[in-house]
Structure formats: structure tokens, C-alpha cells
CSV table of C-alpha atoms in Angstrom, one decimal:
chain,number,residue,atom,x,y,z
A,8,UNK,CA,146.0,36.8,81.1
A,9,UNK,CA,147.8,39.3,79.3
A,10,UNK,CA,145.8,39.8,76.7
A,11,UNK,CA,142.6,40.5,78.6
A,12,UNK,CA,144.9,43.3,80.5
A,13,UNK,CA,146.1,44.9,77.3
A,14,UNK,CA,142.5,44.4,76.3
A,15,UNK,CA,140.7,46.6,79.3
A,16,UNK,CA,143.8,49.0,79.4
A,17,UNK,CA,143.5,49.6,75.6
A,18,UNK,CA,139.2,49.8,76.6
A,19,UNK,CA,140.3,52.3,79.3
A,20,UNK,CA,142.5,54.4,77.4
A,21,UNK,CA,139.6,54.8,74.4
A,22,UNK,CA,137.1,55.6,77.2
A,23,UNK,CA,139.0,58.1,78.9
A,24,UNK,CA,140.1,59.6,75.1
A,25,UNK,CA,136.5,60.0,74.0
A,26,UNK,CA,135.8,61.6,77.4
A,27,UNK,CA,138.3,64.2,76.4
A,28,UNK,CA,137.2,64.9,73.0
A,29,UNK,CA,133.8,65.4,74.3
A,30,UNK,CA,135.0,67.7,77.5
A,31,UNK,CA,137.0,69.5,74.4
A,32,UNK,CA,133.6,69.9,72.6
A,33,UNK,CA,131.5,71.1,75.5
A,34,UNK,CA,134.6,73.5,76.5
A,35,UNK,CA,134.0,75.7,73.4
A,36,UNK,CA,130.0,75.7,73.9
A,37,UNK,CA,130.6,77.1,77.2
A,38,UNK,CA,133.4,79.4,75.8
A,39,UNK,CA,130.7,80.5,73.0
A,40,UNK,CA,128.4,81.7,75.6
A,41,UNK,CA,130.6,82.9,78.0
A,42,UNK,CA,131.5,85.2,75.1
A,43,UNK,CA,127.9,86.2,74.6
A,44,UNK,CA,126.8,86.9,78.3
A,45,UNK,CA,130.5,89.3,78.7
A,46,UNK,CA,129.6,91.3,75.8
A,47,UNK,CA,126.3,91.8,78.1
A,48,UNK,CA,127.9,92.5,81.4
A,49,UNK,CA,130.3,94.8,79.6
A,50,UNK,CA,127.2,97.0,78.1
A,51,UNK,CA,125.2,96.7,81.5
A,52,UNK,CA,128.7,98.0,82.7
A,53,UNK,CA,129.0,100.6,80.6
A,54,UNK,CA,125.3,102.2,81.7
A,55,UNK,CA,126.1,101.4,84.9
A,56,UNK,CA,129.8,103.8,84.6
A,57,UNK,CA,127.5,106.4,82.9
A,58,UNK,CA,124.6,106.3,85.6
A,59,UNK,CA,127.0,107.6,88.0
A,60,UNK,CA,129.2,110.2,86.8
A,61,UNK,CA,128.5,114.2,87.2
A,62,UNK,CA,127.1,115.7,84.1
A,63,UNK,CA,126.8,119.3,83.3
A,64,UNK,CA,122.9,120.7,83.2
A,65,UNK,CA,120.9,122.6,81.2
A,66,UNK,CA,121.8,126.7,82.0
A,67,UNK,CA,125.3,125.5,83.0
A,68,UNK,CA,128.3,127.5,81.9
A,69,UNK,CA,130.0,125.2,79.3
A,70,UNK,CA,133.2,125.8,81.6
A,71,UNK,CA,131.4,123.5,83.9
A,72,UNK,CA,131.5,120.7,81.3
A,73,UNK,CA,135.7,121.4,80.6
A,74,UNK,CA,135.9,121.2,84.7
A,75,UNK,CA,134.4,118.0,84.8
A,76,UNK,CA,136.2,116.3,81.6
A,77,UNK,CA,138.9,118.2,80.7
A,78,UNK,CA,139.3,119.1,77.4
A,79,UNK,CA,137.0,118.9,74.0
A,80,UNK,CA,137.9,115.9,72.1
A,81,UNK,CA,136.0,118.2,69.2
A,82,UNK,CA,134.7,122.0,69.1
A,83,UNK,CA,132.9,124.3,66.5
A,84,UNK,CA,131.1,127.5,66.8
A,85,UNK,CA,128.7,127.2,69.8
A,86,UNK,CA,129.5,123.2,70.2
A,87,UNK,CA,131.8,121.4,71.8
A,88,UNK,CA,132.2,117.4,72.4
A,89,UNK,CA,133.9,115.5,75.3
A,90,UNK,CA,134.6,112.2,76.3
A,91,UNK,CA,132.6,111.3,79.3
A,92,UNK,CA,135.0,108.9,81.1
A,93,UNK,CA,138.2,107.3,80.4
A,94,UNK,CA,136.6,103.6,81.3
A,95,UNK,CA,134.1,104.2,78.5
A,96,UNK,CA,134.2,105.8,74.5
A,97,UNK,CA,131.1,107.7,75.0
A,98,UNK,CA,131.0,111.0,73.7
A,99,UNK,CA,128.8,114.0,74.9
A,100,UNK,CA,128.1,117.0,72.5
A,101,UNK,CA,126.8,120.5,74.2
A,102,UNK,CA,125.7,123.5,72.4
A,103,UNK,CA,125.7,126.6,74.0
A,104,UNK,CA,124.4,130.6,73.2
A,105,UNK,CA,126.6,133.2,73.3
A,106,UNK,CA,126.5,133.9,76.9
A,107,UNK,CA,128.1,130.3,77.0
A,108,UNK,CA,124.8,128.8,78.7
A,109,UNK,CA,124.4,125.3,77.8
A,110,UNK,CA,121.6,125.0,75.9
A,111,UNK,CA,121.0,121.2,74.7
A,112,UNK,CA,123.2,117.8,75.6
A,113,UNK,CA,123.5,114.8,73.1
A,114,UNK,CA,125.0,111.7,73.6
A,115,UNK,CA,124.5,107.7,72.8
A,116,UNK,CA,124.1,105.0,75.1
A,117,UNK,CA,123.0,101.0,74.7
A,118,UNK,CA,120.6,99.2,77.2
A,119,UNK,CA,117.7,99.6,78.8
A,120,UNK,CA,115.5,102.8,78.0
A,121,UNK,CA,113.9,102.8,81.2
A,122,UNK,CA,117.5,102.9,82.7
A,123,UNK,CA,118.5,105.8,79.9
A,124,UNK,CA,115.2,107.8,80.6
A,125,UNK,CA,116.7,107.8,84.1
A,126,UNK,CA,120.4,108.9,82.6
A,127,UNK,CA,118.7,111.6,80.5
A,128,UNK,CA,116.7,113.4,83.5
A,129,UNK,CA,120.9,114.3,84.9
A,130,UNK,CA,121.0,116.3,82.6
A,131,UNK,CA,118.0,118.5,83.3
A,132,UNK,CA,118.2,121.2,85.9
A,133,UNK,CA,117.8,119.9,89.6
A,134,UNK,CA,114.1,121.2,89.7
A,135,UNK,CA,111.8,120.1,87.3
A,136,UNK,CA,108.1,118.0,86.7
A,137,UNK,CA,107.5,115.6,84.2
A,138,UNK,CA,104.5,116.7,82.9
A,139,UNK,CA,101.5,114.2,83.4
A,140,UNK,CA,101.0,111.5,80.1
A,141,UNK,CA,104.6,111.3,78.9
A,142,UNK,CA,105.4,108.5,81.6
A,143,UNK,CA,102.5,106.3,80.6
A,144,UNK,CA,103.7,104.8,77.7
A,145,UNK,CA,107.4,105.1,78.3
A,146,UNK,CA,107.7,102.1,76.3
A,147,UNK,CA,106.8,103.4,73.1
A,148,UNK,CA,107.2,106.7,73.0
A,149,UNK,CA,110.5,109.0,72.4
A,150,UNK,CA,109.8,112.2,73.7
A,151,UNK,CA,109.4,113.2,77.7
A,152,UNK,CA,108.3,117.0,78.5
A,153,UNK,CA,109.4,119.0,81.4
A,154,UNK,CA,108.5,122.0,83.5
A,155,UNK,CA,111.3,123.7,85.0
A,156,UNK,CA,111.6,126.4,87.5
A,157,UNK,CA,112.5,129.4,84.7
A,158,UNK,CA,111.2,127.2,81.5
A,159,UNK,CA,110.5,124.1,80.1
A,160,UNK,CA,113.0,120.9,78.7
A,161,UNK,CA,112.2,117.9,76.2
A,162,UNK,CA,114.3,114.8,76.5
A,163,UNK,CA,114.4,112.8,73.1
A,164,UNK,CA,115.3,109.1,73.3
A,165,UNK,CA,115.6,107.5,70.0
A,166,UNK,CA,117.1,104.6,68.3
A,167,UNK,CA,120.7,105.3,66.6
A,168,UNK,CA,120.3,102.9,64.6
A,169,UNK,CA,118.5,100.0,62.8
A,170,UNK,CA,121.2,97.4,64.4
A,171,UNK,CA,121.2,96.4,68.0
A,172,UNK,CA,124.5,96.4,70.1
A,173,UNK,CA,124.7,93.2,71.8
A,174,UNK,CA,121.2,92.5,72.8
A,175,UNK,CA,120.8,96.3,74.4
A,176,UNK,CA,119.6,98.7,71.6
A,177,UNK,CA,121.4,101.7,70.7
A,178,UNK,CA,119.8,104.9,72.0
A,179,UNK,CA,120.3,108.4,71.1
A,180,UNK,CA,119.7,111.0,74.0
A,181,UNK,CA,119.1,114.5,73.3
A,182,UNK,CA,118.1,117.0,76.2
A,183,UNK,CA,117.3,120.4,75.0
A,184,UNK,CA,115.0,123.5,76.3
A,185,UNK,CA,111.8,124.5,74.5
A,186,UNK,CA,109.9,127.8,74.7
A,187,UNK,CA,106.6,128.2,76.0
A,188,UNK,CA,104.7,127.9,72.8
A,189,UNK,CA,106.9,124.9,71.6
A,190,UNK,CA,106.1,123.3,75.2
A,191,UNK,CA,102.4,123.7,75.1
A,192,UNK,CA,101.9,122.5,71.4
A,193,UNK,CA,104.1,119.5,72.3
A,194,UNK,CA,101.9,119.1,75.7
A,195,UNK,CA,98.2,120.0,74.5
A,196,UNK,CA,98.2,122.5,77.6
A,197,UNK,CA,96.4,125.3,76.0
A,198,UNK,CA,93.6,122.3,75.0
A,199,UNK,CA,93.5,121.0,78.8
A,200,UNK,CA,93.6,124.7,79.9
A,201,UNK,CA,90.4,125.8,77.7
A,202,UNK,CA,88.8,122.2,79.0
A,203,UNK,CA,89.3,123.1,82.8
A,204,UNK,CA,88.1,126.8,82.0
A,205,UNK,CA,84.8,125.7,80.1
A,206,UNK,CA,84.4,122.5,83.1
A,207,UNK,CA,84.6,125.4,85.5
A,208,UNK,CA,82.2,127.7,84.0
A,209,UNK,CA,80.1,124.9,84.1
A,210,UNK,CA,81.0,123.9,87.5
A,211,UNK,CA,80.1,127.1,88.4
A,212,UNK,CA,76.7,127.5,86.7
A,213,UNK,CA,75.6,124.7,88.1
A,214,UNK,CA,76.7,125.4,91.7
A,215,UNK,CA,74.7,128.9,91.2
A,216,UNK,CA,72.3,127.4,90.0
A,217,UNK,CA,72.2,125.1,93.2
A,218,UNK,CA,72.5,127.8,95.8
A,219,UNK,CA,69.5,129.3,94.1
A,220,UNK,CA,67.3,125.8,94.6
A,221,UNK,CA,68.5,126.3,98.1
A,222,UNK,CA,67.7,129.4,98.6
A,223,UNK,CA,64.2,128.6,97.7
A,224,UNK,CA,64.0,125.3,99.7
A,225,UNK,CA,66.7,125.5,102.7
A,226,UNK,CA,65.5,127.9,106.2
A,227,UNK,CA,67.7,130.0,106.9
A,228,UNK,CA,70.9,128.5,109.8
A,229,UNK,CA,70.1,129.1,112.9
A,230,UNK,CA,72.9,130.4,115.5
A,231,UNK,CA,73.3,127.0,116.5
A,232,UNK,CA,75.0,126.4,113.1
A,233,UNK,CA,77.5,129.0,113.5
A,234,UNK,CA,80.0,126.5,114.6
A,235,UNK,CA,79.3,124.3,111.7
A,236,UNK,CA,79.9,126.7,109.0
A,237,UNK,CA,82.8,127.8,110.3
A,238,UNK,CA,84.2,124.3,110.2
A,239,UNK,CA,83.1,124.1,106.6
A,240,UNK,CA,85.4,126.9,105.1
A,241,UNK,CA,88.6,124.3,106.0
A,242,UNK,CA,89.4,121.5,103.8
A,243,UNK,CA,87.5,118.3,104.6
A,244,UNK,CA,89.5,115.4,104.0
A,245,UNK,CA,85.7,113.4,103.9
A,246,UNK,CA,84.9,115.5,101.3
A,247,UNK,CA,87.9,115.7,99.2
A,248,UNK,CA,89.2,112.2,98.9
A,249,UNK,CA,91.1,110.7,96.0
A,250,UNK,CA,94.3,108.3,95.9
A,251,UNK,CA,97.7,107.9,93.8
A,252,UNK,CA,97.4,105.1,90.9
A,253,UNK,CA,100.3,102.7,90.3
A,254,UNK,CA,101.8,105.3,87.7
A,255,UNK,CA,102.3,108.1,90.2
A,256,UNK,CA,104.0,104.9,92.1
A,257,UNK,CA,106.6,103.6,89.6
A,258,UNK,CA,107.6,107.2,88.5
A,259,UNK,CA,108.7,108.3,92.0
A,260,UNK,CA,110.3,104.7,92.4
A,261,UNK,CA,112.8,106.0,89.4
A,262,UNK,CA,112.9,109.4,91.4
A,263,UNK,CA,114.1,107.1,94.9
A,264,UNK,CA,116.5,104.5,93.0
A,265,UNK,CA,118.5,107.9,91.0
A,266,UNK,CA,122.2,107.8,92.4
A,267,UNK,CA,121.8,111.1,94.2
A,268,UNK,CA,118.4,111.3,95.8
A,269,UNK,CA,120.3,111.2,98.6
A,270,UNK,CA,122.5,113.9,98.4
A,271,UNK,CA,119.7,115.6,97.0
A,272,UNK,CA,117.5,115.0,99.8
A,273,UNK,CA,120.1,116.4,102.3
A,274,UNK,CA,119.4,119.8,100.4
A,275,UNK,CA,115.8,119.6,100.6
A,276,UNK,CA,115.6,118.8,96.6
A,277,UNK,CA,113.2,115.6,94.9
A,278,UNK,CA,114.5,115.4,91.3
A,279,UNK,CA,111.1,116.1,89.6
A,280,UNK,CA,109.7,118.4,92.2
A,281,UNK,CA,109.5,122.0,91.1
A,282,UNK,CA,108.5,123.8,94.4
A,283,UNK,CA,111.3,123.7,96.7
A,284,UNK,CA,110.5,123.1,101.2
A,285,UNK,CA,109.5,125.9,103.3
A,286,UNK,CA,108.6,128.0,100.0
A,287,UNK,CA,104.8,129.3,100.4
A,288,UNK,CA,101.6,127.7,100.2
A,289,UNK,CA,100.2,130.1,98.5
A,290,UNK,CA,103.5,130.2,95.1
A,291,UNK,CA,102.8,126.9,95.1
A,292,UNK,CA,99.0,127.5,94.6
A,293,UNK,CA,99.9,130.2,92.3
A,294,UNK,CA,101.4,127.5,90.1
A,295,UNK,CA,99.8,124.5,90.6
A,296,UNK,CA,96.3,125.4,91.1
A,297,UNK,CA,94.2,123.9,93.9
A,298,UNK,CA,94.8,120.7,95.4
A,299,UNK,CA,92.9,117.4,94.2
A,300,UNK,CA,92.3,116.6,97.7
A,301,UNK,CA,93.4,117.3,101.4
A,302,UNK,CA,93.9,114.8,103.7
A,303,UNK,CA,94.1,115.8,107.8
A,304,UNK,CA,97.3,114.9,109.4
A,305,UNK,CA,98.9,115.2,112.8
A,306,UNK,CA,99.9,119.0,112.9
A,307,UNK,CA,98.2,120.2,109.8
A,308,UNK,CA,96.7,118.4,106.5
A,309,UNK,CA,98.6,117.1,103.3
A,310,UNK,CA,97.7,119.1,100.0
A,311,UNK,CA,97.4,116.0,97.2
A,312,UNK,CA,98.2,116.6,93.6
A,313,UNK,CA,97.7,113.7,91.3
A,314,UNK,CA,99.1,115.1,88.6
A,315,UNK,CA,102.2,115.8,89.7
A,316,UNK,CA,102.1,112.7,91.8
A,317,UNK,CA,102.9,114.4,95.1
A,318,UNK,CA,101.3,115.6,98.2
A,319,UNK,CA,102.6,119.1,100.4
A,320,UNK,CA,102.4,118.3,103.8
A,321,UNK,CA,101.7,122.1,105.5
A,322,UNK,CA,100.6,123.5,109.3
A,323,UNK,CA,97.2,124.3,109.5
A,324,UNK,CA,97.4,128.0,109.5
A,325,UNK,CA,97.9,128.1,105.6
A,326,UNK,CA,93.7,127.6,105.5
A,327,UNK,CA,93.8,131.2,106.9
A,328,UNK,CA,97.9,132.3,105.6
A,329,UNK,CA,98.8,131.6,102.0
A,330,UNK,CA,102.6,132.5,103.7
A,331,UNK,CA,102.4,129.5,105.5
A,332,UNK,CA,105.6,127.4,105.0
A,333,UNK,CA,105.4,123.9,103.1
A,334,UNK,CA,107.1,121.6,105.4
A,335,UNK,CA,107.2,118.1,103.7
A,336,UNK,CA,106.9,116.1,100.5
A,337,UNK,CA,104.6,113.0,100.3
A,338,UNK,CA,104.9,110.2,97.5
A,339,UNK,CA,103.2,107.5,96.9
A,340,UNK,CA,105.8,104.4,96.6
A,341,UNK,CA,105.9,100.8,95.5
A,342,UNK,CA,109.6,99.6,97.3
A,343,UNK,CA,111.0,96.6,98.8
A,344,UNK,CA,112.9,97.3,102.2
A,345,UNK,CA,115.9,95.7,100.2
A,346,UNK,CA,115.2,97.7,97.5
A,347,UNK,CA,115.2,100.8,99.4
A,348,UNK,CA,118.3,99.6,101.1
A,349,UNK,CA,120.0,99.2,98.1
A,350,UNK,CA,119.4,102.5,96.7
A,351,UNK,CA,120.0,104.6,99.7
A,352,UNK,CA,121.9,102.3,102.2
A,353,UNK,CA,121.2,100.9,106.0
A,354,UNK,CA,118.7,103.6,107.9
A,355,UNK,CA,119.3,105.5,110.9
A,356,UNK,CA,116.1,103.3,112.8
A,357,UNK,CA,113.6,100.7,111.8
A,358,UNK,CA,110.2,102.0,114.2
A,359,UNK,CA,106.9,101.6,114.9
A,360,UNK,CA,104.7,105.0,115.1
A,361,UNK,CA,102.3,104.5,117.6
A,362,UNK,CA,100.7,107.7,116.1
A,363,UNK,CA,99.0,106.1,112.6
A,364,UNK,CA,100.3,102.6,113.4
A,365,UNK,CA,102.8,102.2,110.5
A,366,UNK,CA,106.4,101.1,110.2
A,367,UNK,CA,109.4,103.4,109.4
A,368,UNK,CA,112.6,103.1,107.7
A,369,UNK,CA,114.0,106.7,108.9
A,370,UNK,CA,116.8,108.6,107.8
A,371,UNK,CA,118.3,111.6,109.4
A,372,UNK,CA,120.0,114.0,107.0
A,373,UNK,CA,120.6,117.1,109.3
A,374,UNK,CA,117.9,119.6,108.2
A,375,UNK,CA,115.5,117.3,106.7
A,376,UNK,CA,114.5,113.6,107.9
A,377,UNK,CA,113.1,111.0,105.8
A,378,UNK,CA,110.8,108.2,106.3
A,379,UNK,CA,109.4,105.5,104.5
A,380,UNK,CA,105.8,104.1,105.3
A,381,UNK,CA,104.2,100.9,105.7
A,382,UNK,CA,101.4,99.1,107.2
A,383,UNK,CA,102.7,96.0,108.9
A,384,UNK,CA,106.1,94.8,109.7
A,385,UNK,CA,105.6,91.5,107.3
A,386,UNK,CA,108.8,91.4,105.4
A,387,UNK,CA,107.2,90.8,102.3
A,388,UNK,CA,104.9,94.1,102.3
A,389,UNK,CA,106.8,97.1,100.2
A,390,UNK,CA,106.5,100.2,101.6
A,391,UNK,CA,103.8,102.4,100.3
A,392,UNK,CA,104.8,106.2,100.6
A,393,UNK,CA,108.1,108.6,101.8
A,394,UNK,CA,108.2,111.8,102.7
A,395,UNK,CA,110.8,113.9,103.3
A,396,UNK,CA,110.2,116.6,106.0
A,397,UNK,CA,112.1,119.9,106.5
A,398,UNK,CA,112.3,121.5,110.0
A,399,UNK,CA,111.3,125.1,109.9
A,400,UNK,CA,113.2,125.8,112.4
A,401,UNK,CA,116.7,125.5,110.7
């Protein structure tokens, strides 16, 4: 009898010994990755720290840098570097003219490049258009063009290095202004210009050419008709149709999901949008050309640039007043409700418009509301445009 216990006690004792060898074992695999997926938090970490700190701009006074870090870790003549936060080593180098305007920003950075394109476009000037192409094949291409509101602005995102830090690459961000030759080389604007002038002449030979035909065929309008030409001269939104593509959507995705759209927003401001609220129809046209359609809206019409992946809502008075006000910004939008929630916080309201029949998300920011559009209130259906709408009244 007392063998057989010493027997299944020494069994037991073996058992429960080659249990904890093996828990030892699987221990250090776990310890191995553990290792692995902290060095990635700690990188995601670091972009995340970066994506949310103040930067200095473009134009800024390089005082404006020392305000916001203190000072230089490094300096030479017209440069300076700082450290950008004391939870991270990243260093950011400015150079500056003699008037001590800031006149490019270089810094490095690991992880995504979608989430560093984002990073980079802080340090632009709070008005600016990312000029159409440069977003289309973000993936592989370095270089991201920009019209400002007194210039023009090239962000460079390149590799550092050959190596990879962690399993983020190493990016190199340099944000610097161009002239107006340098921008249009880079762009092929003076190309697309000479294509739209020659398409136009041609547009307009044949519409001359038309008229004539008419002339020849078509009776003269009888008074009856009066009412119908009249209506004519104002923009048709049967006639000029068009819609966003997805591209126009993800970009101003990036431009809800910055940190401070926001704060922004509460100043009338869309990073990326160069003509400021309640600023004429007419500048805007001055700049931007004609619109690629017009859509009618409750209160006035919306003047669609694809382009620029934007619509200006406006009164309909501007059809007769280039002075006439611009009163909203529409963009097309692919977002989640949680999404949106997540970027910009709980709304104000969650309603139903009985005017077009669409849902709202709506935020009230004092001078300027913002809504969020969809068809249906089925959880699962993102919401399809925002605008942001000024009252012109304040």
C-alpha cells in the first residue's frame, strides 16, 4: 500500500514539474511578443503625442516656435532646432528669412504615412487647397502641392532611411513654400491652363457655330417665351449636374478626423479650404473659375467644384450680385456616426429634416452650425456630406 502511494505521489509530483517547465516555456513566448506588440504601441504612441501638439506655420515669426517649446536645442544662421515634447525625442528644424518668417519645417516621424500626411498639413498655414492629383496615389508618391491664400507650399514625405523602426517606417517630413513658377512646373498648371483655353476656344466655335444653325432653322420666340428665357439665364441644376467621386470623399474624411476641425470650425475655417465664409461670390469666382455644376437648394443653390472637392452654398441673389455673401461649405463624406463621434464628440441633436428627408448629426458652434447628412436612420449607413453654415447675420 505504501508503495503504490509513493508511486502516484512521485507520478503527481513529475506531472505537475513538467507542467511548470512547459508554463516556464510558454511564459517567455508570450514575454517575446509582448515585447514586439509594446515597441508598436510605443511608436503608434509617439504619432499619436505628435498629432496633437501646436506647431508653428509657414509665415510664423520663429518667436512663435521658442513660445511654444522653449528654447533651441540647436541654432545656425537662419535655422534653428527644437525638441517637440518632453514625452518624445523628436526634433523639429525651422529656417527662417531675415524678417524671421518661417520659411520651411523638417522633422522625422515613424508610422503610418497617411497619418504623417495628416501631421505634415499642421504645419501649413490654416488656409490652403491640396491641389487636385497629388491625393490619388498617396501611397506612392512623396510630394503633396498646395495653394495658399498669399502663395503656394509643397510637403515632402520620404523615407529616412533604408531600415524600418519597428514595423512603422521612418519618414522624413519637410514642409516648405514654392514660388509660382516652381508651383506650376511641379503641378503641370500652365499645361491644364493652355488645355482649358484651347477646349474653350473650341467650346466656343462650336457654340457659334450652333447659334448660327439656329438662326437659320429656329423662328424667332414669341412673347410667350419671355418668361422662359428669363428663367434660362439662372443656373439649372437639370442642366448642370455632376457628383463627388470616392476621392473627393476620403480626402475631406482626413480634413473631419484632424484634431482641430473643430476649433477650426468655430472660426468659420476647413483646413484645405482657401475661400473663407461670407467672402464674395464673385473672389471666389475670380479664383476658382466657374462652378462644375449648381445644384438648387432651399434658400439659394450650392456652387459644386470637383476639383477642389467642395460645394458653396450661396442666396440666390449672387445670379444677379457677384457681392453676394457665401454662406456655407458642402463636402462630400464617407463617416460612420461613431466615427464622427469620435473625432468631434457627442452632438448638440440627432434630427430628422422634414425639408429633404435626411438625418442630422448637428452641432452648434456659436456663429456657425454644423450638420452631417444622411439618408436613413439605419445605423449601419455612414453619413454622406457636412456642411458647415455661417449666419450672416453675426
Amino acid at each position: 500500500m505504501k508503495k503504490k502511494l509513493v508511486i502516484i505521489i512521485t507520478t503527481v509530483l513529475i506531472v505537475i514539474l513538467a507542467l511548470l517547465v512547459l508554463w516556464k516555456l510558454e511564459v517567455f513566448k508570450i514575454n517575446d511578443s509582448s515585447e514586439a506588440v509594446k515597441e508598436e504601441i510605443v511608436e503608434e504612441d509617439v504619432l499619436s503625442i505628435l498629432l496633437n501638439l501646436k506647431y508653428p506655420q509657414l509665415g510664423d515669426n520663429i518667436q512663435e516656435a521658442q513660445s511654444l517649446y522653449g528654447e533651441p536645442t540647436s541654432e545656425g544662421d537662419g535655422q534653428k532646432a527644437f525638441q517637440l515634447s518632453g514625452k518624445v525625442k523628436n526634433e523639429i528644424a525651422l529656417y527662417y528669412d531675415q524678417a524671421n518668417a518661417i520659411t520651411s519645417l523638417k522633422f522625422n516621424v515613424a508610422g503610418d504615412k497617411e497619418k504623417i500626411h495628416s501631421l505634415a498639413e499642421k504645419l501649413l498655414p490654416p488656409v490652403f487647397t491640396l491641389v487636385k492629383g497629388n491625393a490619388e496615389q498617396a501611397d506612392s508618391q512623396n510630394s503633396y502641392y498646395y495653394r495658399l491664400a498669399d502663395g503656394f507650399a509643397e510637403i515632402l514625405i520620404h523615407e529616412a532611411n533604408d531600415s524600418s523602426a519597428g514595423n512603422n517606417t521612418d519618414y522624413t517630413i519637410e514642409v516648405t513654400y514654392l514660388t509660382e513658377t516652381e508651383f506650376n512646373s511641379a503641378t503641370n498648371q500652365e499645361d491644364k491652363e493652355a488645355e482649358e483655353e484651347e477646349t474653350s476656344q473650341g467650346n466656343q466655335e462650336t457654340q457659334e457655330n450652333n447659334e448660327s444653325q439656329e438662326a437659320i432653322t429656329t423662328p424667332k420666340p414669341t412673347e410667350s417665351s419671355d418668361s422662359e428665357e428669363v428663367k434660362e439665364t439662372e443656373p439649372s441644376p437639370t442642366k448642370n449636374t455632376g457628383e463627388f467621386d470616392a476621392a473627393s470623399a476620403q480626402i475631406n474624411n482626413q480634413k473631419v478626423k484632424v484634431p482641430d476641425f473643430l476649433v477650426n470650425a468655430k472660426k468659420g475655417i476647413v483646413q484645405g479650404i482657401d475661400v473663407p465664409l461670407k467672402s464674395t461670390v464673385g473672389a471666389m469666382m475670380e479664383s476658382h473659375g466657374q462652378p462644375d455644376w449648381v445644384v438648387a437648394v432651399e434658400g439659394g443653390y450650392q456652387l459644386m467644384y470637383k476639383n477642389y472637392h467642395i460645394g458653396f452654398g450661396t442666396p440666390h441673389e449672387y445670379v444677379q450680385d457677384p457681392k453676394t455673401p457665401i454662406s456655407s461649405y458642402y463636402l462630400p463624406i464617407n463617416l460612420s456616426e461613431k466615427e464622427v463621434i469620435q473625432s468631434l464628440g457627442e452632438p448638440i441633436a440627432k434630427e430628422y429634416s422634414e425639408q429633404d428627408g435626411s438625418y442630422l448629426l448637428y452641432y452648434d458652434l456659436g456663429n456657425y452650425k454644423l450638420y452631417f447628412y444622411k439618408n436613413t436612420d439605419d445605423p449601419a449607413e455612414t453619413y454622406k456630406s457636412v456642411k458647415l453654415i455661417a449666419s450672416l447675420n453675426a
